[in-house]
CSV table of C-alpha atoms in Angstrom, one decimal:
chain,number,residue,atom,x,y,z
L,207,MET,CA,-33.0,38.1,-15.2
L,208,THR,CA,-33.4,35.3,-12.7
L,209,LEU,CA,-34.3,31.9,-14.2
L,210,THR,CA,-36.9,29.8,-12.5
L,211,SER,CA,-36.4,26.1,-12.0
L,212,PRO,CA,-37.3,24.0,-15.1
L,213,LEU,CA,-39.0,21.6,-12.6
L,214,ARG,CA,-41.6,24.4,-11.9
L,215,GLY,CA,-42.6,22.8,-8.6
L,216,PHE,CA,-42.5,19.2,-9.6
L,217,LYS,CA,-41.1,17.1,-6.7
L,218,ALA,CA,-38.7,14.9,-8.6
L,219,GLY,CA,-37.0,13.3,-5.6
L,220,PRO,CA,-34.3,10.6,-5.8
L,221,ASN,CA,-36.8,7.7,-5.4
L,222,PHE,CA,-38.9,8.9,-8.2
L,223,LEU,CA,-35.8,9.3,-10.5
L,224,LEU,CA,-34.7,5.7,-9.6
L,225,GLN,CA,-38.2,4.5,-10.7
L,226,LEU,CA,-37.9,6.5,-13.9
L,227,VAL,CA,-34.3,5.3,-14.7
L,228,PRO,CA,-33.8,1.9,-13.1
L,229,ASP,CA,-30.2,1.8,-14.4
L,230,LEU,CA,-29.3,4.4,-11.8
L,231,ARG,CA,-29.8,1.8,-9.0
L,232,ASP,CA,-26.5,0.0,-10.0
L,233,LEU,CA,-24.6,3.3,-10.0
L,234,CYS,CA,-25.8,4.4,-6.5
L,235,ALA,CA,-23.9,3.2,-3.4
L,236,SER,CA,-27.2,3.0,-1.4
L,237,SER,CA,-30.7,1.9,-2.2
L,238,ARG,CA,-32.0,5.2,-0.9
L,239,PRO,CA,-29.6,7.8,-2.3
L,240,HIS,CA,-29.6,11.5,-1.3
L,241,GLU,CA,-29.5,14.2,-4.0
L,242,ALA,CA,-25.7,14.4,-4.1
L,243,GLU,CA,-25.3,10.7,-4.6
L,244,LEU,CA,-27.9,10.6,-7.3
L,245,ILE,CA,-26.2,13.5,-9.1
L,246,GLU,CA,-22.9,11.5,-9.1
L,247,ALA,CA,-24.8,8.5,-10.5
L,248,VAL,CA,-26.4,10.5,-13.3
L,249,GLU,CA,-23.0,12.0,-14.2
L,250,MET,CA,-21.7,8.4,-14.6
L,251,LEU,CA,-24.8,7.7,-16.8
L,252,THR,CA,-24.1,10.6,-19.2
L,253,GLY,CA,-21.3,8.8,-21.0
L,254,SER,CA,-23.4,5.7,-21.9
L,255,LEU,CA,-26.1,8.0,-23.2
L,256,GLY,CA,-23.7,9.9,-25.5
L,257,ILE,CA,-23.7,13.1,-23.5
L,258,SER,CA,-20.3,14.8,-23.4
L,259,SER,CA,-18.8,16.0,-20.1
L,260,HIS,CA,-18.8,19.5,-21.6
L,261,ALA,CA,-22.6,19.4,-22.1
L,262,TRP,CA,-23.1,17.9,-18.6
L,263,ARG,CA,-21.0,20.7,-17.0
L,264,GLN,CA,-22.8,23.4,-19.0
L,265,ALA,CA,-26.2,22.0,-18.0
L,266,CYS,CA,-25.1,22.0,-14.3
L,267,ASN,CA,-23.9,25.6,-14.6
L,268,VAL,CA,-27.0,26.8,-16.3
L,269,MET,CA,-29.8,24.8,-14.7
L,270,GLY,CA,-28.2,23.8,-11.4
L,271,ARG,CA,-26.8,20.3,-10.7
L,272,TYR,CA,-30.0,18.6,-9.5
L,273,GLU,CA,-32.1,20.1,-12.3
L,274,ALA,CA,-29.5,19.0,-14.8
L,275,ALA,CA,-29.6,15.5,-13.3
L,276,VAL,CA,-33.3,15.4,-13.7
L,277,ALA,CA,-33.0,16.6,-17.3
L,278,VAL,CA,-30.6,13.7,-18.0
L,279,CYS,CA,-33.0,11.3,-16.3
L,280,VAL,CA,-35.8,12.5,-18.6
L,281,ILE,CA,-33.5,12.0,-21.6
L,282,SER,CA,-32.6,8.5,-20.4
L,283,ALA,CA,-36.3,7.5,-19.9
L,284,LYS,CA,-37.2,8.9,-23.3
L,285,SER,CA,-34.2,7.2,-24.9
L,286,ARG,CA,-35.2,3.8,-23.5
L,287,LYS,CA,-38.5,4.3,-25.3
L,288,GLY,CA,-36.7,5.1,-28.6
L,289,LYS,CA,-37.8,8.7,-28.6
L,290,VAL,CA,-34.3,10.3,-28.6
L,291,ARG,CA,-32.0,10.6,-31.6
L,292,SER,CA,-29.2,12.5,-29.9
L,293,ALA,CA,-29.1,12.6,-26.1
L,294,GLY,CA,-26.3,15.3,-26.2
L,295,GLY,CA,-28.2,17.3,-28.7
L,296,LEU,CA,-31.4,17.1,-26.6
L,297,LEU,CA,-29.6,18.2,-23.4
L,298,ARG,CA,-28.1,21.2,-25.3
L,299,ALA,CA,-31.6,22.0,-26.6
L,300,MET,CA,-32.9,21.8,-23.0
L,301,ILE,CA,-30.1,24.2,-21.9
L,302,GLU,CA,-31.2,26.7,-24.6
L,303,ARG,CA,-34.8,26.4,-23.7
L,304,HIS,CA,-34.0,26.9,-20.1
L,305,LEU,CA,-32.0,30.1,-21.0
L,306,ASP,CA,-35.0,31.5,-22.9
L,307,GLY,CA,-37.4,30.5,-20.2
L,308,THR,CA,-39.4,27.9,-22.1
L,309,LEU,CA,-38.1,24.7,-20.6
L,310,ALA,CA,-40.9,23.0,-18.6
L,311,LEU,CA,-39.6,19.7,-17.3
L,312,ASP,CA,-42.6,19.4,-15.0
L,313,ARG,CA,-44.9,18.6,-18.0
L,314,THR,CA,-42.6,15.9,-19.2
L,315,LEU,CA,-42.2,14.5,-15.7
L,316,TYR,CA,-46.0,14.3,-15.2
L,317,GLY,CA,-46.2,12.4,-18.5
L,318,LEU,CA,-43.4,10.0,-17.5
L,319,ALA,CA,-44.9,9.5,-14.0
L,320,SER,CA,-48.2,8.6,-15.7
L,321,ASP,CA,-46.4,6.1,-17.9
L,322,LEU,CA,-44.8,4.6,-14.8
L,323,SER,CA,-48.2,4.0,-13.2
L,324,THR,CA,-49.7,2.5,-16.3
L,325,ASP,CA,-46.6,0.3,-17.1
L,326,ARG,CA,-46.8,-1.5,-13.8
L,327,THR,CA,-48.5,-4.9,-13.9
L,328,TYR,CA,-50.1,-6.2,-10.7
L,329,HIS,CA,-50.2,-9.9,-10.1
């Protein structure tokens, strides 16, 4: 069985993820990181979120490195809003949902993107 991307067509590029998780900016060497640089920054972020290196590696192996990075960005954004009890537990649940074909990060990303647009205040 071939698993489809949990992004299901959502274009979660590095710039979008930097907006979603501003803390990543300090972990990236450039202001316009490429996917590989962003993945490295997300890997550094996992420890502060309480995600074990084993869970991170498992997510990368199961979902793909970029999709795993997006999943961690989702967890970080939700965690900032106080909506995550256990970041590591949530990542493991996402891995399981991906394996059974029910992980749909696109829906969560659309919601977070909507929150980004409504959170902005214009002066």
